Amino acid sequence: MAGYPTQTPARLAPSGTVPEGTTELWKDRKRYLWLIGLVVPSLAFVGFGGYVATGWSVWFWIGPIVILGIVPAIDLVAGLDRSNPPDDVIEALENDRYYRWITYLFLPIQYVGFVAAMAVAGGWDAFGVLADAPLSTVDKLGLAISIGCIGGIGINTAHELGHKKEANERWLSKIALAQVFYGHFYIEHNRGHHVRVATPEDPASSRLGENFYQFWPRTVGGSVKSAWRLEKRRLARRKQGPWRLDNDVLNAWLMSLVLWAAVIAAFGVEVAPYLLVQAVVGFSLLEVVNYMEHYGMLRQKVGEGDRRRYERVLPGHSWNSNNIATNVLLYHLQRHSDHHANPTRRYQTLRDFEESPTLPTGYAGMIVLAIVPAVWRRVMDQRVVDHFGGDVSLANISPRKREAYLRRYAAQGTAAAAAPAEGEVLPGAVAEVLAARCPGCEYVYEVAAGDEHEGFAAGTAWADIPADWCCPDCGVREKVDFVPCEPERSVA
């Protein structure tokens, strides 16, 4: 097991770190557990093998059985993992390529299973599945749902890759999304959701009192619209229209069109309904996770006049879980607060914050609750109110339920707490700034070089950058957060 030399800070380290003041090697106790994430794309082959060995059609339903049944049960008995890597090993841990290769390997396994499943649905005898008899419509439906579950978890892999700065990983993210025809997620999540998270303007942040079936059409439609607007605005800054291949929404959708057309051409038009089913299941699995991640969370407004804006994203704006089974399955997605604070940070280095609100079980188990609204409300609504100290007016409440919730929880309410103080910010128009650095991910905008991808030609002054522009790498910090710095490069 790889070890990283460390000297821990003076304060007591969280469970799993080395004792104070030592120089012993810190080891990631989950290093090989991360390979469990590859079990999900392998489920297709487990299902095929189980059916061939037993003849039981239930094997075609292995996706929902594992994700909605077995994993939540394991979460209940496997316990919690609150360990954090020490600060001084973060860089070495980030640079350990073992971890990124685990996410890379997800994709070929995912796609071999996907193609094999569509072949079977089209009547091809892949892996000897059809040796005895053709599959019934119900069998094919179960297979499509299972493949959709794999594709939905594949979106989580795309999420991990899409946040990285390396171009090859961003393209791998689009490839992972192609199966479920949700390529616009790459744009909307990074440049939309991370900017607007825990606000009423964010289609991917659910509201107190809003059930999943009300949230689903709002987030699916809103995400498409948001992604298109973001790319249209970026291209407009380059004096270009949106109908171009370098529109990242269009080129991602084109990848899905080519993939689906190839599958239909190879296995027949009869696979088209199953392609659609697996796609809807896949992106619905993503959206039910979105639903639970920020349920009822609301960032408060701070500042005065034209400087008024939402407070910085804090650990308290995301629901977290330390259930180890789902965490290794989803690459630490449940450490969601640190992800929003440091979007480009790799999964193996994400940390647990004590101040983050915690779900009663892992994400897999919470999915089961979310699809039964009455149970979800019974479990989660009081937790939201408690998180805001009994003042439900501080929550992001569904407009149609707002008055009812204010009446129901009025007795628990107190005066709204004072908004947290903001740190120093950079005024939106400072003519002498030659370069400005994002304090979150270290992206640097240099006036001399500009940023052609963002639509800013070389020489575009900092004062001419739109006030609502956000960092293109992390998608979290706004222009007002950037810090003036010295240019790092020169332009010939």
Coordinates of C-alpha atoms in Angstrom, one line a residue:
M1 CA 0.0 0.0 0.0
A2 CA 1.4 3.4 -1.0
G3 CA 2.3 5.6 1.9
Y4 CA 2.8 9.4 2.2
P5 CA 5.2 11.0 4.7
T6 CA 3.4 13.5 6.9
Q7 CA 3.7 15.8 9.8
T8 CA 0.3 16.6 11.1
P9 CA -0.9 20.0 12.4
A10 CA -0.9 20.8 16.1
R11 CA -4.7 20.2 16.5
L12 CA -6.1 16.7 17.1
A13 CA -6.4 15.0 13.7
P14 CA -9.6 13.3 12.6
S15 CA -9.9 9.5 12.8
G16 CA -7.7 7.9 10.3
T17 CA -4.9 10.4 10.2
V18 CA -1.5 9.9 11.9
P19 CA -0.8 10.9 15.5
E20 CA 0.2 14.5 16.2
G21 CA 3.8 15.5 15.6
T22 CA 4.9 12.2 14.0
T23 CA 6.5 11.6 10.6
E24 CA 5.1 8.2 10.0
L25 CA 3.7 7.3 6.6
W26 CA 0.0 8.0 6.2
K27 CA -1.8 5.3 4.3
D28 CA -5.1 5.5 2.5
R29 CA -7.0 2.7 4.2
K30 CA -9.5 2.8 1.3
R31 CA -6.9 2.6 -1.4
Y32 CA -8.0 -0.8 -2.7
L33 CA -11.6 -0.4 -1.7
W34 CA -12.0 2.2 -4.4
L35 CA -11.9 -0.8 -6.9
I36 CA -15.4 -1.6 -5.6
G37 CA -16.5 1.2 -7.9
L38 CA -15.8 -1.0 -10.9
V39 CA -18.4 -3.6 -9.6
V40 CA -21.2 -1.4 -10.9
P41 CA -20.3 -1.5 -14.7
S42 CA -19.5 -5.2 -14.2
L43 CA -23.1 -5.9 -13.1
A44 CA -24.1 -6.5 -16.7
F45 CA -21.8 -9.5 -17.0
V46 CA -22.9 -10.8 -13.6
G47 CA -26.5 -10.6 -14.8
F48 CA -25.7 -12.4 -18.0
G49 CA -23.7 -15.1 -16.2
G50 CA -26.3 -15.6 -13.6
Y51 CA -29.0 -16.0 -16.2
V52 CA -27.0 -18.5 -18.3
A53 CA -26.1 -20.5 -15.1
T54 CA -29.6 -20.6 -13.6
G55 CA -32.2 -19.6 -16.2
W56 CA -33.7 -17.2 -13.7
S57 CA -34.9 -14.0 -15.4
V58 CA -34.5 -12.0 -12.1
W59 CA -30.8 -11.7 -13.1
F60 CA -31.8 -9.1 -15.7
W61 CA -33.0 -6.9 -12.8
I62 CA -29.6 -6.9 -11.1
G63 CA -29.1 -3.2 -11.4
P64 CA -32.0 -1.9 -9.2
I65 CA -31.6 -5.0 -6.9
V66 CA -28.0 -4.1 -6.1
I67 CA -28.3 -0.3 -6.1
L68 CA -31.6 0.0 -4.3
G69 CA -31.5 -3.1 -2.2
I70 CA -28.1 -4.6 -1.5
V71 CA -26.0 -1.4 -1.2
P72 CA -28.4 0.3 1.2
A73 CA -28.4 -2.9 3.4
I74 CA -24.6 -3.0 3.4
D75 CA -24.5 0.7 4.4
L76 CA -26.5 -0.1 7.5
V77 CA -24.0 -2.7 8.7
A78 CA -20.6 -1.5 7.2
G79 CA -20.6 1.6 9.3
L80 CA -19.1 5.1 8.9
D81 CA -15.7 6.4 7.7
R82 CA -14.9 9.9 9.0
S83 CA -11.1 9.7 8.2
N84 CA -9.5 12.6 6.4
P85 CA -6.1 12.7 4.7
P86 CA -3.7 15.2 6.4
D87 CA -3.2 18.5 4.6
D88 CA 0.4 17.8 3.8
V89 CA -0.3 14.6 1.8
I90 CA -3.1 16.1 -0.3
E91 CA -0.8 17.0 -3.2
A92 CA 0.9 13.6 -3.3
L93 CA -2.4 11.9 -3.1
E94 CA -3.8 14.0 -5.9
N95 CA -0.9 13.1 -8.1
D96 CA -1.1 9.4 -7.5
R97 CA -2.3 8.2 -10.9
Y98 CA -3.6 4.9 -9.5
Y99 CA -6.8 6.7 -8.4
R100 CA -7.5 8.2 -11.8
W101 CA -7.0 5.0 -13.6
I102 CA -9.8 3.5 -11.6
T103 CA -12.2 6.0 -13.0
Y104 CA -10.8 5.6 -16.5
L105 CA -11.4 1.8 -16.3
F106 CA -15.1 2.4 -15.6
L107 CA -15.7 3.5 -19.1
P108 CA -14.6 0.5 -21.2
I109 CA -16.4 -1.9 -18.8
Q110 CA -19.5 0.3 -19.0
Y111 CA -19.6 0.4 -22.8
V112 CA -18.9 -3.3 -23.4
G113 CA -21.8 -4.1 -21.1
F114 CA -24.0 -1.5 -22.8
V115 CA -23.3 -2.8 -26.3
A116 CA -23.8 -6.4 -25.2
A117 CA -27.1 -5.6 -23.5
M118 CA -28.4 -3.8 -26.6
A119 CA -27.2 -6.8 -28.7
V120 CA -29.2 -9.2 -26.5
A121 CA -32.3 -6.9 -26.7
G122 CA -32.0 -6.9 -30.5
G123 CA -31.9 -10.7 -30.6
W124 CA -28.2 -11.4 -30.8
D125 CA -26.9 -14.3 -28.7
A126 CA -24.2 -12.4 -26.8
F127 CA -22.5 -14.6 -24.1
G128 CA -24.9 -17.4 -24.9
V129 CA -27.8 -15.6 -23.2
L130 CA -30.3 -16.6 -26.0
A131 CA -29.1 -20.2 -26.3
D132 CA -32.3 -21.7 -24.9
A133 CA -35.0 -19.2 -25.8
P134 CA -35.5 -15.5 -26.8
L135 CA -36.1 -13.0 -24.0
S136 CA -39.5 -11.8 -23.1
T137 CA -40.4 -8.1 -23.2
V138 CA -40.3 -8.0 -19.4
D139 CA -36.8 -9.5 -19.4
K140 CA -35.6 -6.9 -21.9
L141 CA -37.2 -4.2 -19.8
G142 CA -35.3 -5.4 -16.7
L143 CA -32.1 -5.5 -18.8
A144 CA -32.6 -1.9 -20.0
I145 CA -33.3 -0.7 -16.5
S146 CA -30.2 -2.4 -15.2
I147 CA -28.1 -0.9 -18.0
G148 CA -29.7 2.5 -17.2
C149 CA -28.6 2.1 -13.5
I150 CA -25.1 1.4 -14.7
G151 CA -25.3 4.5 -17.0
G152 CA -26.6 6.5 -14.1
I153 CA -23.6 5.6 -11.9
G154 CA -21.5 6.3 -15.0
I155 CA -22.7 9.9 -14.8
N156 CA -21.0 10.1 -11.4
T157 CA -17.8 8.9 -13.1
A158 CA -18.4 11.6 -15.7
H159 CA -18.9 14.1 -12.9
E160 CA -15.5 13.2 -11.4
L161 CA -13.7 13.5 -14.7
G162 CA -15.6 16.6 -15.9
H163 CA -14.3 18.7 -13.1
K164 CA -10.7 18.1 -13.9
K165 CA -8.5 20.6 -15.8
E166 CA -7.0 18.0 -18.1
A167 CA -8.6 18.1 -21.6
N168 CA -8.5 14.3 -22.0
E169 CA -10.5 13.8 -18.8
R170 CA -13.1 16.3 -19.8
W171 CA -13.6 14.4 -23.1
L172 CA -13.8 11.1 -21.2
S173 CA -16.6 12.8 -19.2
K174 CA -18.5 13.4 -22.4
I175 CA -18.0 9.9 -23.5
A176 CA -19.4 8.5 -20.2
L177 CA -22.5 10.8 -20.6
A178 CA -23.2 9.7 -24.2
Q179 CA -24.9 6.5 -23.3
V180 CA -27.7 8.2 -21.4
F181 CA -27.9 11.2 -23.8
Y182 CA -27.1 13.7 -21.0
G183 CA -24.1 15.4 -22.4
H184 CA -25.3 18.9 -21.4
F185 CA -24.7 17.9 -17.8
Y186 CA -21.0 18.6 -18.4
I187 CA -21.8 22.3 -19.0
E188 CA -24.7 22.9 -16.7
H189 CA -23.2 21.1 -13.6
N190 CA -19.8 22.8 -13.8
R191 CA -20.8 26.3 -14.9
G192 CA -24.4 26.4 -13.7
H193 CA -25.1 24.3 -10.7
H194 CA -21.8 25.1 -8.9
V195 CA -22.5 28.8 -9.3
R196 CA -26.2 28.8 -8.3
V197 CA -26.2 25.9 -5.8
A198 CA -28.5 26.2 -2.8
T199 CA -30.5 29.1 -4.4
P200 CA -34.0 29.3 -5.8
E201 CA -32.4 30.0 -9.3
D202 CA -30.7 26.6 -9.4
P203 CA -32.8 23.9 -11.2
A204 CA -30.6 21.2 -9.5
S205 CA -31.2 22.3 -5.9
S206 CA -34.5 20.9 -4.5
R207 CA -36.7 22.9 -2.3
L208 CA -38.2 22.0 1.1
G209 CA -41.7 20.6 0.5
E210 CA -40.9 19.7 -3.2
N211 CA -41.2 16.0 -3.8
F212 CA -39.0 14.2 -6.3
Y213 CA -41.7 13.9 -8.9
Q214 CA -42.2 17.7 -8.8
F215 CA -38.4 18.3 -8.9
W216 CA -37.7 15.9 -11.8
P217 CA -39.3 17.9 -14.6
R218 CA -38.0 21.2 -13.2
T219 CA -34.4 20.0 -13.0
V220 CA -34.4 18.0 -16.3
G221 CA -35.9 20.9 -18.3
G222 CA -34.1 23.6 -16.4
S223 CA -30.7 21.9 -16.8
V224 CA -31.1 21.7 -20.6
K225 CA -32.1 25.4 -20.8
S226 CA -29.3 26.5 -18.5
A227 CA -26.6 24.6 -20.4
W228 CA -27.8 26.0 -23.7
R229 CA -27.8 29.6 -22.3
L230 CA -24.3 29.2 -20.9
E231 CA -22.8 28.0 -24.1
K232 CA -24.7 30.5 -26.2
R233 CA -23.4 33.3 -24.0
R234 CA -19.8 32.0 -24.1
L235 CA -19.9 31.8 -27.9
A236 CA -21.5 35.2 -28.2
R237 CA -18.5 36.7 -26.5
R238 CA -16.5 35.2 -29.3
K239 CA -18.9 36.9 -31.8
Q240 CA -20.1 33.4 -32.8
G241 CA -23.6 31.8 -33.0
P242 CA -24.5 28.7 -31.0
W243 CA -25.0 26.4 -33.9
R244 CA -21.4 25.2 -34.1
L245 CA -19.5 22.0 -33.3
D246 CA -17.4 23.8 -30.7
N247 CA -20.7 24.4 -28.7
D248 CA -20.0 21.8 -26.0
V249 CA -23.7 21.0 -25.6
L250 CA -24.1 20.2 -29.3
N251 CA -20.9 18.2 -29.6
A252 CA -21.9 16.2 -26.5
W253 CA -25.4 15.5 -28.0
L254 CA -23.8 14.6 -31.3
M255 CA -21.7 11.9 -29.6
S256 CA -25.0 10.4 -28.2
L257 CA -26.7 10.6 -31.6
V258 CA -23.8 8.8 -33.3
L259 CA -23.7 6.1 -30.6
W260 CA -27.4 5.5 -30.7
A261 CA -27.5 5.5 -34.5
A262 CA -24.7 2.9 -34.5
V263 CA -26.5 0.7 -32.0
I264 CA -29.8 0.8 -33.9
A265 CA -28.0 0.2 -37.2
A266 CA -26.2 -2.8 -35.7
F267 CA -28.9 -4.5 -33.8
G268 CA -32.2 -3.2 -35.3
V269 CA -34.8 -0.6 -34.7
E270 CA -36.4 -2.8 -32.1
V271 CA -33.7 -1.8 -29.6
A272 CA -34.8 1.9 -29.8
P273 CA -37.4 1.7 -26.9
Y274 CA -34.8 0.0 -24.7
L275 CA -32.2 2.7 -25.5
L276 CA -34.8 5.3 -24.4
V277 CA -35.6 3.4 -21.2
Q278 CA -32.0 3.0 -20.1
A279 CA -31.4 6.7 -20.8
V280 CA -34.4 7.9 -18.7
V281 CA -33.4 5.5 -15.9
G282 CA -29.8 6.7 -16.0
F283 CA -30.4 10.4 -15.8
S284 CA -33.3 10.0 -13.4
L285 CA -30.8 8.2 -11.1
L286 CA -28.6 11.3 -11.3
E287 CA -31.4 13.6 -10.6
V288 CA -32.7 11.8 -7.6
V289 CA -29.2 12.1 -6.1
N290 CA -29.3 15.8 -7.0
Y291 CA -32.6 16.0 -5.2
M292 CA -31.2 14.8 -1.9
E293 CA -27.8 16.6 -2.0
H294 CA -29.2 20.1 -1.3
Y295 CA -32.8 19.6 -0.2
G296 CA -34.0 22.7 1.5
M297 CA -30.6 24.3 1.6
L298 CA -30.4 28.1 1.0
R299 CA -27.5 30.5 0.8
Q300 CA -28.4 33.8 2.4
K301 CA -28.0 37.2 0.6
V302 CA -25.1 39.4 1.9
G303 CA -23.7 42.8 0.9
E304 CA -25.4 46.1 0.1
G305 CA -26.8 47.7 -3.0
D306 CA -25.2 46.6 -6.3
R307 CA -22.8 44.4 -4.3
R308 CA -25.6 42.3 -2.9
R309 CA -25.2 38.6 -3.7
Y310 CA -25.5 35.1 -2.3
E311 CA -23.0 34.2 0.4
R312 CA -20.1 31.9 -0.4
V313 CA -20.9 28.2 -0.6
L314 CA -20.3 26.8 2.9
P315 CA -20.1 23.2 4.3
G316 CA -23.6 23.7 5.6
H317 CA -25.2 24.0 2.2
S318 CA -24.9 20.3 1.2
W319 CA -26.2 17.1 2.7
N320 CA -23.3 14.7 3.4
S321 CA -22.9 11.1 4.5
N322 CA -19.9 9.0 5.7
N323 CA -21.4 5.6 5.1
I324 CA -18.4 3.8 3.7
A325 CA -20.2 1.4 1.3
T326 CA -21.8 4.1 -0.9
N327 CA -18.8 6.4 -0.5
V328 CA -16.4 3.9 -2.2
L329 CA -19.1 3.0 -4.7
L330 CA -19.6 6.7 -5.7
Y331 CA -16.0 8.0 -5.4
H332 CA -16.7 10.1 -2.2
L333 CA -19.7 11.9 -3.9
Q334 CA -21.3 11.9 -0.4
R335 CA -18.5 14.3 0.8
H336 CA -20.4 16.9 -1.1
S337 CA -19.5 19.9 0.9
D338 CA -15.8 19.6 0.2
H339 CA -16.6 18.9 -3.4
H340 CA -18.4 22.3 -3.7
A341 CA -15.6 24.1 -1.9
N342 CA -12.9 22.5 -4.1
P343 CA -14.6 21.2 -7.3
T344 CA -11.3 20.3 -9.0
R345 CA -10.1 18.2 -6.1
R346 CA -9.9 14.5 -6.8
Y347 CA -12.2 12.1 -5.0
Q348 CA -9.5 10.4 -2.9
T349 CA -8.7 13.7 -1.1
L350 CA -12.2 14.9 -0.3
R351 CA -12.7 15.6 3.4
D352 CA -15.5 15.4 5.9
F353 CA -16.6 18.5 7.7
E354 CA -18.1 18.3 11.2
E355 CA -20.4 21.2 10.5
S356 CA -21.9 19.7 7.4
P357 CA -25.5 18.4 7.8
T358 CA -25.6 14.6 7.7
L359 CA -28.1 12.3 6.1
P360 CA -29.4 9.4 8.2
T361 CA -27.9 6.8 5.8
G362 CA -26.0 6.7 2.6
Y363 CA -27.1 8.1 -0.8
A364 CA -28.3 4.6 -2.0
G365 CA -30.7 4.2 0.9
M366 CA -31.8 7.8 0.6
I367 CA -32.8 7.2 -3.0
V368 CA -35.3 4.6 -1.7
L369 CA -36.8 7.2 0.6
A370 CA -36.9 9.9 -2.0
I371 CA -39.1 7.9 -4.4
V372 CA -41.7 7.6 -1.6
P373 CA -42.5 11.3 -0.9
A374 CA -44.4 10.7 2.4
V375 CA -41.5 8.8 3.9
W376 CA -39.0 11.4 2.6
R377 CA -40.9 14.2 4.2
R378 CA -41.2 12.4 7.5
V379 CA -37.4 11.7 7.6
M380 CA -36.0 14.9 6.2
D381 CA -38.3 18.0 6.8
Q382 CA -37.6 18.3 10.5
R383 CA -33.9 17.8 9.8
V384 CA -33.9 20.8 7.5
V385 CA -35.7 22.9 10.1
D386 CA -33.3 21.8 12.8
H387 CA -30.3 22.7 10.5
F388 CA -31.6 26.3 10.4
G389 CA -32.0 26.5 14.1
G390 CA -35.7 26.1 13.9
D391 CA -36.1 29.1 11.6
V392 CA -37.7 27.6 8.5
S393 CA -37.8 31.0 6.8
L394 CA -34.1 30.5 6.2
A395 CA -34.7 27.4 4.1
N396 CA -35.2 27.1 0.3
I397 CA -38.9 26.4 0.4
S398 CA -41.1 25.4 -2.5
P399 CA -43.2 28.5 -3.4
R400 CA -46.4 26.4 -3.4
K401 CA -45.7 25.2 0.1
R402 CA -44.1 28.2 1.6
E403 CA -47.1 29.5 3.6
A404 CA -48.0 26.1 4.9
Y405 CA -44.4 25.4 6.1
L406 CA -44.1 28.8 7.8
R407 CA -47.3 28.1 9.7
R408 CA -46.4 24.5 10.6
Y409 CA -43.0 25.4 12.0
A410 CA -43.7 28.9 13.3
A411 CA -43.4 27.9 16.9
Q412 CA -39.8 26.7 16.3
G413 CA -38.8 29.9 14.5
T414 CA -36.5 32.6 15.8
A415 CA -35.3 35.8 14.3
A416 CA -33.0 35.2 11.3
A417 CA -29.4 35.0 12.2
A418 CA -27.1 37.6 11.0
A419 CA -25.6 36.7 7.7
P420 CA -21.9 35.6 7.8
A421 CA -19.4 38.3 7.1
E422 CA -17.8 38.2 3.7
G423 CA -14.0 38.5 3.3
E424 CA -12.4 41.2 1.2
V425 CA -13.5 41.2 -2.4
L426 CA -12.1 42.6 -5.5
P427 CA -14.2 45.5 -7.0
G428 CA -15.7 44.5 -10.3
A429 CA -13.9 47.1 -12.3
V430 CA -10.2 47.9 -11.6
A431 CA -8.6 49.2 -14.7
E432 CA -5.0 48.6 -13.6
V433 CA -5.4 44.8 -13.0
L434 CA -3.2 42.9 -15.5
A435 CA -4.0 39.5 -14.1
A436 CA -6.4 38.0 -11.5
R437 CA -6.3 34.6 -9.8
C438 CA -9.2 32.4 -8.6
P439 CA -8.6 31.9 -4.9
G440 CA -10.2 28.5 -5.1
C441 CA -8.5 26.6 -7.9
E442 CA -5.6 29.0 -8.9
Y443 CA -6.9 29.6 -12.4
V444 CA -5.3 32.9 -13.6
Y445 CA -6.9 35.3 -16.1
E446 CA -4.2 37.4 -17.8
V447 CA -5.3 40.5 -19.7
A448 CA -2.5 40.1 -22.3
A449 CA -3.4 36.5 -23.1
G450 CA -7.2 36.7 -22.7
D451 CA -9.1 33.4 -22.8
E452 CA -10.3 32.5 -26.3
H453 CA -12.3 29.5 -25.0
E454 CA -14.3 31.9 -22.8
G455 CA -14.7 34.4 -25.6
F456 CA -12.2 37.0 -24.3
A457 CA -9.7 38.0 -26.9
A458 CA -6.1 38.8 -26.0
G459 CA -6.0 42.2 -24.4
T460 CA -9.5 42.1 -23.0
A461 CA -9.3 44.3 -19.9
W462 CA -10.3 43.0 -16.5
A463 CA -12.8 45.8 -16.3
D464 CA -14.5 44.5 -19.5
I465 CA -15.0 41.0 -18.1
P466 CA -18.8 40.7 -17.2
A467 CA -19.6 41.0 -13.6
D468 CA -21.5 37.7 -13.6
W469 CA -18.6 35.7 -15.1
C470 CA -17.3 32.8 -13.1
C471 CA -14.1 30.9 -13.0
P472 CA -14.1 28.4 -16.0
D473 CA -12.1 25.8 -14.1
C474 CA -13.9 25.4 -10.8
G475 CA -17.2 27.2 -11.6
V476 CA -17.5 28.4 -8.0
R477 CA -15.7 31.7 -7.7
E478 CA -17.2 34.8 -9.3
K479 CA -15.3 37.7 -10.8
V480 CA -15.7 39.6 -7.6
D481 CA -13.8 36.9 -5.7
F482 CA -10.7 37.0 -7.9
V483 CA -7.5 38.4 -6.4
P484 CA -5.1 40.7 -8.4
C485 CA -1.8 39.0 -9.1
E486 CA 1.3 39.3 -11.3
P487 CA 1.0 37.9 -14.9
E488 CA 2.6 34.5 -15.1
R489 CA 3.3 34.4 -18.8
S490 CA 4.1 36.8 -21.6
V491 CA 2.5 36.9 -25.0
A492 CA 4.7 37.4 -28.1

